[in-house]
Structures are given as C-alpha cells and as structure tokens.
Coordinates of C-alpha atoms in Angstrom, one line a residue:
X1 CA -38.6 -29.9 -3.2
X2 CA -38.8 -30.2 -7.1
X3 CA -41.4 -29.8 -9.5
X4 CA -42.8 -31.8 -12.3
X5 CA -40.3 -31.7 -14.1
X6 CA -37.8 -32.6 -11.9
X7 CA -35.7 -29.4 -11.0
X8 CA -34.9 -28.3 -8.0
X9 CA -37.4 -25.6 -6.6
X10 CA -37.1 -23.3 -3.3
X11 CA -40.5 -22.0 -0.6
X12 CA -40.7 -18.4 -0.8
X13 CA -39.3 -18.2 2.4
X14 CA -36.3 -19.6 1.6
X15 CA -35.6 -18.0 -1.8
X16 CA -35.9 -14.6 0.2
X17 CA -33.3 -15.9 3.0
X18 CA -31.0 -17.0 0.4
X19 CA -31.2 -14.0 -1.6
X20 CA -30.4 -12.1 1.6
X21 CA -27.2 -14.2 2.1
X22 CA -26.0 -13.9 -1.3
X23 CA -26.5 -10.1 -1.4
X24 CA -22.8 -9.8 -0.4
X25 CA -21.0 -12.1 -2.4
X26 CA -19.2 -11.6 -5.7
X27 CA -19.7 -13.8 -9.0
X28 CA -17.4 -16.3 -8.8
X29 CA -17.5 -18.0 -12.0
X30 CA -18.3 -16.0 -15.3
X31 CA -19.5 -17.3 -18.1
X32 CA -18.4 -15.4 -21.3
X33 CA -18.2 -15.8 -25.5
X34 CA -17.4 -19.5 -25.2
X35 CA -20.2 -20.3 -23.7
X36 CA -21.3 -23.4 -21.2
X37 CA -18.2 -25.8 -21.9
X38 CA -17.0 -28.9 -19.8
X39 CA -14.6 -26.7 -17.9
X40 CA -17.2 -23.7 -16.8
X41 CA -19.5 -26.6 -15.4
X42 CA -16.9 -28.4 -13.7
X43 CA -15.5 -25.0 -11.9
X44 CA -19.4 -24.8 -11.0
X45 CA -20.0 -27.7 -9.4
X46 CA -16.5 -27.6 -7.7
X47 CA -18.1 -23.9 -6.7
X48 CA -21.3 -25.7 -5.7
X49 CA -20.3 -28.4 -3.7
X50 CA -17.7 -25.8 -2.0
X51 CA -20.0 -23.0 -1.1
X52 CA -23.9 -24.2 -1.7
X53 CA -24.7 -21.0 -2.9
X54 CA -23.5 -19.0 -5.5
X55 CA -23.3 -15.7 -7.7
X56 CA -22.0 -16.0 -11.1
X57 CA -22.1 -13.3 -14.2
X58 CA -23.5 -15.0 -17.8
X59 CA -21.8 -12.8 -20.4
X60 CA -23.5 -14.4 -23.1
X61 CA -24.6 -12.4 -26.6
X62 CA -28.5 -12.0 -26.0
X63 CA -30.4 -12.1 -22.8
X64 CA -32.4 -15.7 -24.0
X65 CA -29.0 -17.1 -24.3
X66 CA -28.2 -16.0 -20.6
X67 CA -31.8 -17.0 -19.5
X68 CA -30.9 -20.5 -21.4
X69 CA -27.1 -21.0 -19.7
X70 CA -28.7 -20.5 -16.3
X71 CA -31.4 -22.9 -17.2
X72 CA -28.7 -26.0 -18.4
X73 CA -27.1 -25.3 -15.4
X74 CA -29.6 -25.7 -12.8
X75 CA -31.1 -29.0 -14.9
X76 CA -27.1 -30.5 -15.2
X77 CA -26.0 -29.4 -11.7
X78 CA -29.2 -30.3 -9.7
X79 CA -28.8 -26.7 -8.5
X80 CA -32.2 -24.0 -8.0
X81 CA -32.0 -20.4 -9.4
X82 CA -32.5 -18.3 -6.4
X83 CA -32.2 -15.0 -8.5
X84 CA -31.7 -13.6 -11.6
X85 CA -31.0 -9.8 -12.3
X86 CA -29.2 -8.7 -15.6
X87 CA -26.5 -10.5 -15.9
X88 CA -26.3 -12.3 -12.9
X89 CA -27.6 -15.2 -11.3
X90 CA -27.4 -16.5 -7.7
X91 CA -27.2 -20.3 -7.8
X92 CA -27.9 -22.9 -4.7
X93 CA -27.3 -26.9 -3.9
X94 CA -27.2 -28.4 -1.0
X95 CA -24.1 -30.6 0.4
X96 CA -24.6 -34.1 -0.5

C-alpha cells in the first residue's frame, strides 16, 4: 500500500508482526559522521533485497538528522519504516 505521496506504508497488523520479527535482530548497517553516501545506500539495498527486513543504527549528530536519514532512505529504497526507537530503525521491502 502507499500513501499520497507515494511511499511505501504498512496495516497496523503488519507493522506489529514485523516489529515482532525484527525484535531479534541486530543493526546491520550503521550509519555514522559521514552520513547517507552512495556506499551506505548501496550496502542497504544489497541488505534489503537480501533480508526484506532490517535493523540499522543512524549515528547522526542531532535526532532531526536521524529522523531525516531514515526518511531519504525509505523514499530512495522504496522501503517502509516499520519502527523507530532512539537510534534505531527497523527497515522493510519486499522481494521483487
């Protein structure tokens, strides 16, 4: 499903089933001082198109700049934020 303005969006129902599945995983892509560059999306959407769903740490100076990495990503990766806590966000895409 996606909403007006495009993005990828998740029923209720399955946001809280994928939240229950990513529960156990660990981040595995972190986003740091550098910021979003072409390599950190390419490792995600290797990560992506591997796994479908995701948990990766934005270790990015202020909490709108985290809030705005995760946002780029879903929009350039066709992906829907599951999650967000803190630091981390739990990312999902279908396979193709």
């Amino acid at each position: 499903m996606r909403d007006d303005s495009g993005r990828r969006v998740l029923a209720r129902d399955d946001k809280r089933a994928l939240r229950a599945r990513a529960h156990r995983l660990r981040p595995v892509v972190m986003i740091g001082q550098r910021g979003l560059t072409e390599a950190v999306m390419a490792e995600l959407n290797i990560a992506l198109e591997a796994h479908e769903l995701i948990k990766i740490s934005v270790r990015l100076g202020t909490r709108e700049a985290g809030l705005q990495a995760v946002d780029t990503i879903c929009r350039d990766l066709d992906a829907a934020c599951v999650s967000r806590i803190g630091r981390t966000a739990v990312l999902f895409r279908p396979s193709a």
